[in-house]
PDB file of C-alpha atoms in Angstrom:
ATOM      1  CA  MET J   1       0.000   0.000   0.000  1.00 47.00           C
ATOM      2  CA  ASN J   2       1.363   3.391  -0.957  1.00 49.00           C
ATOM      3  CA  ALA J   3       2.416   5.077   2.293  1.00 52.00           C
ATOM      4  CA  ASP J   4       0.899   8.474   1.517  1.00 92.00           C
ATOM      5  CA  LEU J   5      -2.481   6.877   0.830  1.00 96.00           C
ATOM      6  CA  SER J   6      -2.458   4.598   3.852  1.00 96.00           C
ATOM      7  CA  LEU J   7      -4.633   5.140   6.890  1.00 98.00           C
ATOM      8  CA  ALA J   8      -2.903   2.448   8.926  1.00 97.00           C
ATOM      9  CA  GLY J   9      -2.795   3.487  12.553  1.00 96.00           C
ATOM     10  CA  ARG J  10      -5.282   6.303  11.992  1.00 98.00           C
ATOM     11  CA  THR J  11      -8.663   6.519  13.678  1.00 98.00           C
ATOM     12  CA  ALA J  12     -11.795   7.849  12.006  1.00 98.00           C
ATOM     13  CA  VAL J  13     -15.242   8.842  13.216  1.00 98.00           C
ATOM     14  CA  VAL J  14     -18.062   8.513  10.694  1.00 98.00           C
ATOM     15  CA  THR J  15     -21.537   9.797  11.571  1.00 98.00           C
ATOM     16  CA  GLY J  16     -24.698   8.363  10.073  1.00 98.00           C
ATOM     17  CA  ALA J  17     -22.643   5.305   9.195  1.00 98.00           C
ATOM     18  CA  GLY J  18     -25.311   2.658   9.678  1.00 97.00           C
ATOM     19  CA  ALA J  19     -26.334   2.641   6.022  1.00 95.00           C
ATOM     20  CA  GLY J  20     -25.907   4.278   2.639  1.00 94.00           C
ATOM     21  CA  LEU J  21     -23.098   6.766   2.174  1.00 96.00           C
ATOM     22  CA  GLY J  22     -21.907   6.628   5.769  1.00 97.00           C
ATOM     23  CA  ARG J  23     -21.597   2.854   5.678  1.00 98.00           C
ATOM     24  CA  ALA J  24     -19.689   3.003   2.386  1.00 97.00           C
ATOM     25  CA  GLU J  25     -17.379   5.662   3.823  1.00 98.00           C
ATOM     26  CA  ALA J  26     -16.744   3.686   7.008  1.00 98.00           C
ATOM     27  CA  LEU J  27     -15.956   0.540   5.013  1.00 98.00           C
ATOM     28  CA  ALA J  28     -13.660   2.472   2.659  1.00 98.00           C
ATOM     29  CA  LEU J  29     -11.705   3.996   5.545  1.00 98.00           C
ATOM     30  CA  ALA J  30     -11.396   0.603   7.234  1.00 98.00           C
ATOM     31  CA  ALA J  31     -10.164  -0.910   3.979  1.00 98.00           C
ATOM     32  CA  ARG J  32      -7.356   1.666   3.939  1.00 97.00           C
ATOM     33  CA  GLY J  33      -6.346   0.572   7.440  1.00 98.00           C
ATOM     34  CA  ALA J  34      -8.194   3.007   9.692  1.00 98.00           C
ATOM     35  CA  ASN J  35      -9.836   2.143  12.980  1.00 98.00           C
ATOM     36  CA  VAL J  36     -13.428   3.357  12.693  1.00 98.00           C
ATOM     37  CA  VAL J  37     -15.896   4.687  15.233  1.00 98.00           C
ATOM     38  CA  VAL J  38     -19.240   3.950  13.583  1.00 98.00           C
ATOM     39  CA  ASN J  39     -22.033   6.274  14.663  1.00 98.00           C
ATOM     40  CA  ASP J  40     -25.750   6.049  13.985  1.00 98.00           C
ATOM     41  CA  VAL J  41     -28.947   6.453  15.959  1.00 97.00           C
ATOM     42  CA  GLY J  42     -29.853   2.767  15.896  1.00 95.00           C
ATOM     43  CA  THR J  43     -28.529  -0.778  15.870  1.00 97.00           C
ATOM     44  CA  ALA J  44     -27.310  -0.453  12.279  1.00 97.00           C
ATOM     45  CA  ALA J  45     -24.138   1.080  13.737  1.00 98.00           C
ATOM     46  CA  ASP J  46     -23.412  -2.244  15.446  1.00 98.00           C
ATOM     47  CA  ASP J  47     -24.008  -4.113  12.196  1.00 98.00           C
ATOM     48  CA  VAL J  48     -21.502  -2.002  10.247  1.00 98.00           C
ATOM     49  CA  ALA J  49     -18.919  -2.237  13.027  1.00 98.00           C
ATOM     50  CA  ALA J  50     -19.344  -6.020  12.975  1.00 98.00           C
ATOM     51  CA  GLU J  51     -18.992  -6.012   9.190  1.00 98.00           C
ATOM     52  CA  ILE J  52     -15.664  -4.175   9.444  1.00 98.00           C
ATOM     53  CA  THR J  53     -14.429  -6.494  12.191  1.00 98.00           C
ATOM     54  CA  LYS J  54     -15.389  -9.553  10.166  1.00 98.00           C
ATOM     55  CA  GLU J  55     -13.206  -8.256   7.333  1.00 96.00           C
ATOM     56  CA  GLY J  56     -10.259  -8.012   9.696  1.00 97.00           C
ATOM     57  CA  GLY J  57     -10.561  -4.330  10.574  1.00 98.00           C
ATOM     58  CA  GLN J  58     -11.022  -2.509  13.856  1.00 98.00           C
ATOM     59  CA  ALA J  59     -14.323  -0.798  14.579  1.00 98.00           C
ATOM     60  CA  THR J  60     -16.524   0.199  17.464  1.00 98.00           C
ATOM     61  CA  ALA J  61     -20.147   1.304  17.362  1.00 98.00           C
ATOM     62  CA  VAL J  62     -21.460   4.346  19.211  1.00 98.00           C
ATOM     63  CA  ARG J  63     -25.197   4.843  19.041  1.00 98.00           C
ATOM     64  CA  GLY J  64     -26.501   8.353  19.406  1.00 98.00           C
ATOM     65  CA  ASP J  65     -27.957  11.454  17.775  1.00 98.00           C
ATOM     66  CA  VAL J  66     -25.412  13.997  16.542  1.00 98.00           C
ATOM     67  CA  GLY J  67     -28.097  16.639  16.915  1.00 98.00           C
ATOM     68  CA  ASP J  68     -27.400  16.377  20.655  1.00 98.00           C
ATOM     69  CA  TRP J  69     -24.435  18.699  21.242  1.00 98.00           C
ATOM     70  CA  SER J  70     -22.832  16.362  23.777  1.00 98.00           C
ATOM     71  CA  MET J  71     -22.586  13.573  21.189  1.00 98.00           C
ATOM     72  CA  GLY J  72     -19.560  15.327  19.705  1.00 98.00           C
ATOM     73  CA  ASP J  73     -17.557  14.840  22.900  1.00 98.00           C
ATOM     74  CA  THR J  74     -18.843  11.271  23.190  1.00 98.00           C
ATOM     75  CA  LEU J  75     -17.596  10.349  19.722  1.00 98.00           C
ATOM     76  CA  VAL J  76     -14.214  12.027  20.132  1.00 98.00           C
ATOM     77  CA  SER J  77     -13.738  10.296  23.494  1.00 98.00           C
ATOM     78  CA  ALA J  78     -14.683   6.959  21.946  1.00 98.00           C
ATOM     79  CA  ALA J  79     -11.982   7.371  19.305  1.00 98.00           C
ATOM     80  CA  VAL J  80      -9.274   8.519  21.711  1.00 98.00           C
ATOM     81  CA  ASP J  81     -10.114   6.142  24.560  1.00 98.00           C
ATOM     82  CA  THR J  82     -10.485   3.079  22.334  1.00 98.00           C
ATOM     83  CA  TYR J  83      -7.751   3.623  19.747  1.00 98.00           C
ATOM     84  CA  GLY J  84      -5.532   6.350  21.177  1.00 98.00           C
ATOM     85  CA  SER J  85      -6.177   9.079  18.628  1.00 98.00           C
ATOM     86  CA  LEU J  86      -8.622  10.925  16.417  1.00 98.00           C
ATOM     87  CA  ASP J  87      -7.337  11.604  12.925  1.00 98.00           C
ATOM     88  CA  VAL J  88     -10.333  11.708  10.602  1.00 98.00           C
ATOM     89  CA  LEU J  89     -13.874  13.012  10.991  1.00 98.00           C
ATOM     90  CA  VAL J  90     -16.494  12.304   8.344  1.00 98.00           C
ATOM     91  CA  ASN J  91     -19.708  14.200   9.060  1.00 98.00           C
ATOM     92  CA  ASN J  92     -22.438  12.438   7.113  1.00 98.00           C
ATOM     93  CA  ALA J  93     -25.555  12.066   9.273  1.00 97.00           C
ATOM     94  CA  GLY J  94     -28.721  13.669   7.978  1.00 96.00           C
ATOM     95  CA  VAL J  95     -32.478  13.446   7.565  1.00 95.00           C
ATOM     96  CA  LEU J  96     -34.970  14.690   4.997  1.00 95.00           C
ATOM     97  CA  ARG J  97     -38.226  16.565   5.520  1.00 97.00           C
ATOM     98  CA  ASP J  98     -38.964  17.675   1.967  1.00 96.00           C
ATOM     99  CA  LYS J  99     -41.621  20.374   1.644  1.00 97.00           C
ATOM    100  CA  MET J 100     -42.237  23.446  -0.450  1.00 98.00           C
ATOM    101  CA  LEU J 101     -41.632  26.608   1.571  1.00 98.00           C
ATOM    102  CA  PHE J 102     -45.350  27.360   1.917  1.00 97.00           C
ATOM    103  CA  ASN J 103     -45.929  23.886   3.382  1.00 98.00           C
ATOM    104  CA  LEU J 104     -42.897  23.903   5.658  1.00 98.00           C
ATOM    105  CA  ALA J 105     -43.691  23.252   9.315  1.00 98.00           C
ATOM    106  CA  GLU J 106     -41.452  24.436  12.121  1.00 98.00           C
ATOM    107  CA  SER J 107     -40.559  20.837  12.926  1.00 98.00           C
ATOM    108  CA  ASP J 108     -39.592  20.211   9.283  1.00 98.00           C
ATOM    109  CA  TRP J 109     -37.120  23.073   9.529  1.00 98.00           C
ATOM    110  CA  ASP J 110     -35.825  22.239  12.997  1.00 98.00           C
ATOM    111  CA  ASP J 111     -35.321  18.512  12.346  1.00 98.00           C
ATOM    112  CA  VAL J 112     -33.232  19.031   9.213  1.00 98.00           C
ATOM    113  CA  VAL J 113     -31.136  21.941  10.463  1.00 98.00           C
ATOM    114  CA  ARG J 114     -30.591  20.173  13.783  1.00 98.00           C
ATOM    115  CA  VAL J 115     -29.262  16.903  12.385  1.00 98.00           C
ATOM    116  CA  HIS J 116     -27.397  18.234   9.348  1.00 98.00           C
ATOM    117  CA  LEU J 117     -25.978  21.585  10.395  1.00 98.00           C
ATOM    118  CA  LYS J 118     -25.962  21.356  14.185  1.00 98.00           C
ATOM    119  CA  GLY J 119     -24.796  17.750  13.940  1.00 98.00           C
ATOM    120  CA  HIS J 120     -21.847  18.760  11.777  1.00 98.00           C
ATOM    121  CA  ALA J 121     -21.044  21.602  14.171  1.00 98.00           C
ATOM    122  CA  ALA J 122     -21.322  19.500  17.328  1.00 98.00           C
ATOM    123  CA  VAL J 123     -18.851  16.848  16.276  1.00 98.00           C
ATOM    124  CA  SER J 124     -16.568  19.326  14.498  1.00 98.00           C
ATOM    125  CA  ARG J 125     -16.354  21.466  17.637  1.00 98.00           C
ATOM    126  CA  ALA J 126     -15.378  18.509  19.786  1.00 98.00           C
ATOM    127  CA  ALA J 127     -12.806  17.359  17.239  1.00 98.00           C
ATOM    128  CA  ALA J 128     -11.438  20.897  16.930  1.00 98.00           C
ATOM    129  CA  ALA J 129     -10.954  21.166  20.692  1.00 98.00           C
ATOM    130  CA  HIS J 130      -9.147  17.809  20.687  1.00 98.00           C
ATOM    131  CA  TRP J 131      -6.829  18.745  17.805  1.00 98.00           C
ATOM    132  CA  ARG J 132      -6.045  22.167  19.249  1.00 98.00           C
ATOM    133  CA  ALA J 133      -5.079  20.632  22.591  1.00 98.00           C
ATOM    134  CA  ALA J 134      -3.077  17.885  20.877  1.00 98.00           C
ATOM    135  CA  SER J 135      -1.221  20.452  18.770  1.00 98.00           C
ATOM    136  CA  LYS J 136      -0.359  22.540  21.814  1.00 98.00           C
ATOM    137  CA  ALA J 137       0.883  19.434  23.606  1.00 98.00           C
ATOM    138  CA  ALA J 138       2.956  18.373  20.603  1.00 98.00           C
ATOM    139  CA  GLY J 139       4.339  21.852  20.022  1.00 98.00           C
ATOM    140  CA  GLY J 140       3.330  21.801  16.375  1.00 98.00           C
ATOM    141  CA  PRO J 141       0.764  20.606  13.850  1.00 98.00           C
ATOM    142  CA  VAL J 142      -0.969  17.258  14.275  1.00 98.00           C
ATOM    143  CA  TYR J 143      -2.873  15.103  11.778  1.00 98.00           C
ATOM    144  CA  GLY J 144      -6.500  16.014  11.213  1.00 98.00           C
ATOM    145  CA  ARG J 145      -8.906  15.518   8.344  1.00 98.00           C
ATOM    146  CA  VAL J 146     -12.529  16.673   8.215  1.00 98.00           C
ATOM    147  CA  VAL J 147     -14.852  15.669   5.376  1.00 98.00           C
ATOM    148  CA  ASN J 148     -18.245  17.362   5.553  1.00 98.00           C
ATOM    149  CA  THR J 149     -21.273  16.394   3.515  1.00 98.00           C
ATOM    150  CA  SER J 150     -22.976  19.180   1.617  1.00 98.00           C
ATOM    151  CA  SER J 151     -25.169  18.841  -1.470  1.00 96.00           C
ATOM    152  CA  GLU J 152     -25.757  20.380  -4.869  1.00 94.00           C
ATOM    153  CA  ALA J 153     -29.011  21.553  -3.300  1.00 93.00           C
ATOM    154  CA  PHE J 154     -27.024  24.427  -1.819  1.00 94.00           C
ATOM    155  CA  LEU J 155     -25.854  25.387  -5.318  1.00 94.00           C
ATOM    156  CA  PHE J 156     -29.340  25.273  -6.822  1.00 91.00           C
ATOM    157  CA  GLY J 157     -31.653  26.034  -3.930  1.00 92.00           C
ATOM    158  CA  SER J 158     -33.929  23.008  -4.378  1.00 92.00           C
ATOM    159  CA  PRO J 159     -37.518  24.324  -4.453  1.00 95.00           C
ATOM    160  CA  GLY J 160     -38.847  21.354  -2.490  1.00 96.00           C
ATOM    161  CA  GLN J 161     -36.009  21.434   0.037  1.00 97.00           C
ATOM    162  CA  PRO J 162     -35.634  24.921   1.530  1.00 97.00           C
ATOM    163  CA  ASN J 163     -34.607  23.410   4.873  1.00 98.00           C
ATOM    164  CA  TYR J 164     -32.103  20.957   3.395  1.00 97.00           C
ATOM    165  CA  SER J 165     -30.678  23.534   0.967  1.00 97.00           C
ATOM    166  CA  ALA J 166     -30.132  26.042   3.769  1.00 98.00           C
ATOM    167  CA  ALA J 167     -28.507  23.442   6.021  1.00 98.00           C
ATOM    168  CA  LYS J 168     -26.175  22.308   3.245  1.00 98.00           C
ATOM    169  CA  ALA J 169     -25.162  25.906   2.482  1.00 98.00           C
ATOM    170  CA  GLY J 170     -24.405  26.335   6.168  1.00 98.00           C
ATOM    171  CA  ILE J 171     -22.248  23.221   6.108  1.00 98.00           C
ATOM    172  CA  VAL J 172     -20.104  24.714   3.337  1.00 98.00           C
ATOM    173  CA  ALA J 173     -19.614  27.881   5.388  1.00 98.00           C
ATOM    174  CA  LEU J 174     -18.771  25.749   8.433  1.00 98.00           C
ATOM    175  CA  THR J 175     -16.233  23.861   6.324  1.00 98.00           C
ATOM    176  CA  LEU J 176     -14.515  27.087   5.279  1.00 98.00           C
ATOM    177  CA  SER J 177     -14.389  28.255   8.898  1.00 98.00           C
ATOM    178  CA  THR J 178     -12.985  24.888   9.971  1.00 98.00           C
ATOM    179  CA  ALA J 179     -10.289  24.986   7.308  1.00 98.00           C
ATOM    180  CA  ALA J 180      -9.341  28.575   8.131  1.00 98.00           C
ATOM    181  CA  GLY J 181      -9.486  28.206  11.899  1.00 98.00           C
ATOM    182  CA  LEU J 182      -7.761  24.845  12.304  1.00 98.00           C
ATOM    183  CA  GLY J 183      -5.191  24.904   9.518  1.00 98.00           C
ATOM    184  CA  ARG J 184      -2.427  26.033  11.887  1.00 98.00           C
ATOM    185  CA  TYR J 185      -3.009  22.907  13.976  1.00 98.00           C
ATOM    186  CA  GLY J 186      -2.583  20.581  10.993  1.00 98.00           C
ATOM    187  CA  VAL J 187      -6.268  20.056  10.202  1.00 98.00           C
ATOM    188  CA  ARG J 188      -7.558  19.959   6.623  1.00 98.00           C
ATOM    189  CA  ALA J 189     -11.293  20.366   6.005  1.00 98.00           C
ATOM    190  CA  ASN J 190     -13.266  19.902   2.801  1.00 98.00           C
ATOM    191  CA  ALA J 191     -16.880  19.448   1.739  1.00 98.00           C
ATOM    192  CA  ILE J 192     -18.303  16.976  -0.729  1.00 98.00           C
ATOM    193  CA  CYS J 193     -21.571  17.198  -2.640  1.00 97.00           C
ATOM    194  CA  PRO J 194     -22.215  13.541  -3.432  1.00 96.00           C
ATOM    195  CA  ARG J 195     -24.803  11.939  -5.639  1.00 91.00           C
ATOM    196  CA  ALA J 196     -25.463   8.404  -4.502  1.00 85.00           C
ATOM    197  CA  ARG J 197     -28.335   5.976  -4.404  1.00 78.00           C
ATOM    198  CA  THR J 198     -29.208   5.403  -0.759  1.00 59.00           C
ATOM    199  CA  ALA J 199     -32.394   4.855   1.200  1.00 58.00           C
ATOM    200  CA  MET J 200     -32.655   8.637   1.533  1.00 50.00           C
ATOM    201  CA  THR J 201     -32.390   9.287  -2.209  1.00 47.00           C
ATOM    202  CA  GLU J 202     -33.840   6.174  -3.837  1.00 50.00           C
ATOM    203  CA  ALA J 203     -36.929   8.106  -4.926  1.00 48.00           C
ATOM    204  CA  THR J 204     -34.692  10.624  -6.725  1.00 47.00           C
ATOM    205  CA  PHE J 205     -32.158   8.403  -8.442  1.00 45.00           C
ATOM    206  CA  ALA J 206     -33.279   5.486 -10.587  1.00 47.00           C
ATOM    207  CA  GLU J 207     -31.267   2.316 -10.992  1.00 50.00           C
ATOM    208  CA  GLY J 208     -28.483   2.383 -13.526  1.00 52.00           C
ATOM    209  CA  THR J 209     -25.487   0.309 -14.543  1.00 52.00           C
ATOM    210  CA  ALA J 210     -22.014   1.414 -15.511  1.00 52.00           C
ATOM    211  CA  PRO J 211     -18.704  -0.008 -16.717  1.00 50.00           C
ATOM    212  CA  GLY J 212     -16.588  -1.597 -14.021  1.00 55.00           C
ATOM    213  CA  GLY J 213     -19.504  -3.312 -12.324  1.00 60.00           C
ATOM    214  CA  LEU J 214     -20.396  -0.386 -10.059  1.00 71.00           C
ATOM    215  CA  ASP J 215     -23.649   1.474 -10.460  1.00 81.00           C
ATOM    216  CA  ALA J 216     -22.902   5.052 -11.571  1.00 82.00           C
ATOM    217  CA  LEU J 217     -24.462   6.252  -8.319  1.00 86.00           C
ATOM    218  CA  ALA J 218     -23.024   3.567  -6.057  1.00 90.00           C
ATOM    219  CA  PRO J 219     -22.080   5.043  -2.671  1.00 91.00           C
ATOM    220  CA  GLU J 220     -18.819   3.090  -2.821  1.00 93.00           C
ATOM    221  CA  ARG J 221     -17.607   5.590  -5.427  1.00 93.00           C
ATOM    222  CA  VAL J 222     -17.986   8.388  -2.883  1.00 96.00           C
ATOM    223  CA  GLY J 223     -16.374   6.248  -0.194  1.00 96.00           C
ATOM    224  CA  THR J 224     -13.260   5.902  -2.342  1.00 96.00           C
ATOM    225  CA  PHE J 225     -12.902   9.678  -2.612  1.00 97.00           C
ATOM    226  CA  VAL J 226     -13.451  10.156   1.118  1.00 98.00           C
ATOM    227  CA  GLY J 227     -10.694   7.609   1.723  1.00 98.00           C
ATOM    228  CA  TYR J 228      -8.413   9.732  -0.419  1.00 98.00           C
ATOM    229  CA  LEU J 229      -9.305  13.022   1.302  1.00 98.00           C
ATOM    230  CA  ALA J 230      -8.611  11.347   4.654  1.00 98.00           C
ATOM    231  CA  SER J 231      -5.104  10.347   3.594  1.00 98.00           C
ATOM    232  CA  PRO J 232      -1.723  12.089   3.898  1.00 98.00           C
ATOM    233  CA  ALA J 233      -1.756  12.521   0.107  1.00 97.00           C
ATOM    234  CA  ALA J 234      -4.493  15.167   0.524  1.00 98.00           C
ATOM    235  CA  GLU J 235      -2.302  17.367   2.746  1.00 97.00           C
ATOM    236  CA  LYS J 236      -2.537  20.377   0.423  1.00 97.00           C
ATOM    237  CA  ILE J 237      -6.309  20.142  -0.096  1.00 98.00           C
ATOM    238  CA  SER J 238      -8.361  22.244   2.316  1.00 98.00           C
ATOM    239  CA  GLY J 239     -11.289  24.625   2.184  1.00 98.00           C
ATOM    240  CA  GLN J 240     -12.513  23.036  -1.041  1.00 98.00           C
ATOM    241  CA  VAL J 241     -15.913  21.890  -2.297  1.00 98.00           C
ATOM    242  CA  PHE J 242     -16.200  18.869  -4.589  1.00 98.00           C
ATOM    243  CA  VAL J 243     -19.153  17.435  -6.509  1.00 96.00           C
ATOM    244  CA  VAL J 244     -18.691  13.654  -6.473  1.00 95.00           C
ATOM    245  CA  TYR J 245     -20.484  10.908  -8.368  1.00 90.00           C
ATOM    246  CA  GLY J 246     -20.072   8.348 -11.100  1.00 88.00           C
ATOM    247  CA  ASP J 247     -16.735   8.493 -12.858  1.00 89.00           C
ATOM    248  CA  MET J 248     -15.842  12.051 -11.905  1.00 91.00           C
ATOM    249  CA  VAL J 249     -14.976  14.491  -9.159  1.00 95.00           C
ATOM    250  CA  ALA J 250     -15.556  18.181  -9.909  1.00 95.00           C
ATOM    251  CA  LEU J 251     -13.764  20.922  -7.972  1.00 97.00           C
ATOM    252  CA  MET J 252     -16.048  23.924  -7.493  1.00 97.00           C
ATOM    253  CA  ALA J 253     -14.737  27.450  -7.909  1.00 96.00           C
ATOM    254  CA  ALA J 254     -15.548  30.238  -5.476  1.00 95.00           C
ATOM    255  CA  PRO J 255     -18.197  32.847  -6.436  1.00 94.00           C
ATOM    256  CA  THR J 256     -16.936  35.851  -8.355  1.00 95.00           C
ATOM    257  CA  VAL J 257     -18.115  39.448  -8.636  1.00 97.00           C
ATOM    258  CA  GLU J 258     -20.177  39.778 -11.799  1.00 97.00           C
ATOM    259  CA  GLN J 259     -20.822  43.507 -11.761  1.00 97.00           C
ATOM    260  CA  LYS J 260     -20.095  46.403  -9.437  1.00 98.00           C
ATOM    261  CA  PHE J 261     -22.539  49.307  -9.269  1.00 98.00           C
ATOM    262  CA  THR J 262     -21.111  52.568  -7.907  1.00 98.00           C
ATOM    263  CA  ALA J 263     -22.926  55.740  -6.858  1.00 98.00           C
ATOM    264  CA  GLN J 264     -21.796  58.684  -8.949  1.00 97.00           C
ATOM    265  CA  ASP J 265     -21.771  61.105  -6.020  1.00 96.00           C
ATOM    266  CA  GLY J 266     -20.750  58.682  -3.295  1.00 97.00           C
ATOM    267  CA  VAL J 267     -24.266  57.924  -1.977  1.00 98.00           C
ATOM    268  CA  PHE J 268     -26.970  56.041  -3.864  1.00 98.00           C
ATOM    269  CA  SER J 269     -30.500  57.338  -4.202  1.00 98.00           C
ATOM    270  CA  VAL J 270     -33.396  55.057  -5.039  1.00 98.00           C
ATOM    271  CA  GLU J 271     -33.638  56.829  -8.387  1.00 98.00           C
ATOM    272  CA  GLU J 272     -30.019  56.063  -9.228  1.00 98.00           C
ATOM    273  CA  PHE J 273     -30.523  52.416  -8.329  1.00 98.00           C
ATOM    274  CA  GLY J 274     -33.364  52.469 -10.833  1.00 98.00           C
ATOM    275  CA  GLU J 275     -31.140  54.030 -13.474  1.00 98.00           C
ATOM    276  CA  GLN J 276     -28.291  51.559 -13.012  1.00 98.00           C
ATOM    277  CA  LEU J 277     -29.829  48.229 -11.939  1.00 98.00           C
ATOM    278  CA  THR J 278     -33.183  48.147 -13.721  1.00 98.00           C
ATOM    279  CA  PRO J 279     -31.697  48.253 -17.245  1.00 98.00           C
ATOM    280  CA  TYR J 280     -28.978  45.762 -16.264  1.00 98.00           C
ATOM    281  CA  PHE J 281     -31.539  43.126 -15.309  1.00 98.00           C
ATOM    282  CA  ALA J 282     -34.180  44.028 -17.914  1.00 97.00           C
ATOM    283  CA  GLU J 283     -33.419  41.269 -20.443  1.00 95.00           C
ATOM    284  CA  ARG J 284     -31.745  38.850 -18.100  1.00 96.00           C
ATOM    285  CA  ASP J 285     -32.326  35.087 -18.313  1.00 93.00           C
ATOM    286  CA  PRO J 286     -34.470  34.278 -15.241  1.00 91.00           C
ATOM    287  CA  HIS J 287     -32.259  31.240 -14.564  1.00 87.00           C
ATOM    288  CA  ARG J 288     -29.186  33.455 -14.339  1.00 92.00           C
ATOM    289  CA  THR J 289     -29.196  33.906 -10.591  1.00 94.00           C
ATOM    290  CA  PHE J 290     -26.704  33.079  -7.853  1.00 94.00           C
ATOM    291  CA  ALA J 291     -27.808  29.452  -8.300  1.00 92.00           C
ATOM    292  CA  ALA J 292     -25.159  27.399 -10.086  1.00 91.00           C
ATOM    293  CA  TYR J 293     -27.392  25.732 -12.666  1.00 84.00           C
ATOM    294  CA  SER J 294     -24.373  25.088 -14.881  1.00 83.00           C
ATOM    295  CA  VAL J 295     -23.349  22.316 -12.490  1.00 87.00           C
ATOM    296  CA  GLY J 296     -26.163  20.304 -14.041  1.00 78.00           C
ATOM    297  CA  ALA J 297     -24.038  20.097 -17.177  1.00 80.00           C
ATOM    298  CA  LEU J 298     -21.777  17.701 -15.292  1.00 83.00           C
ATOM    299  CA  ASP J 299     -24.484  15.080 -15.627  1.00 67.00           C
ATOM    300  CA  THR J 300     -22.687  13.117 -18.339  1.00 51.00           C
ATOM    301  CA  THR J 301     -21.514  10.315 -16.103  1.00 49.00           C
ATOM    302  CA  GLU J 302     -20.094   7.283 -17.893  1.00 47.00           C
ATOM    303  CA  THR J 303     -20.895   8.706 -21.330  1.00 39.00           C
ATOM    304  CA  SER J 304     -17.569  10.363 -22.158  1.00 38.00           C
ATOM    305  CA  ARG J 305     -15.858   7.092 -23.061  1.00 36.00           C
ATOM    306  CA  ARG J 306     -18.668   5.587 -25.135  1.00 33.00           C
TER     307      ARG J 306
END
């Protein structure tokens, strides 16, 4: 095994790892040699931990809801107490409560933001405190990798998912803060926007086959990339957002300034806004908003080589 891609001796925490993407990520990390703390709200966490152990890996299950702030400390302690370190955090846990905005109940909003965004923050905070203390004790940078799970919904603003879209946008901002705030301690943080067929998305993505025996939307494809981001080889990658599915990984660019409007006399009046902005937007394509609809053009998976 190539040393810079190995996770031997490393310990990873994966949330929402009882099924779907989280399970695939946990298995991928274990396959690279990592000890894995498998988190989920139910007994599926035990099943995945047993699956890893059966394959010769090291894993322990910790049941619990990442939406509870204290679960972050619980998971970090499980990693450190059981295996002696925490090196990789994969925040994956989430739920769906899809509704149009006019049908959105308070609980629909709270449930999604709590598990996705607060859950990411809770475990990230605990991991950050651990890495900061470890770095101070070591007198220099330590090893830390954070992989957060966003979604293309934050790029588009899914009309039937205002709660999910907002949470996923927040996760990207959290990722940038994590990368900026923890870089000095040796931590690298990135976000992925995966497309995968799981129990949560089976109504969205139909079955499909692809060369190589893996479904184009198989979660194992995402797991492979997470295994890479967790490795020493990804040392220079931080504060990035990737769209991941099928046979490709797309690195997203940061937003740019399209147009700057300046007041002629230093202070805008409403009339001057009308003179400058109204004509600028008069003939504009209604789809040309801050939403990154062009990302949809990536949807050519497995066709480029045919």
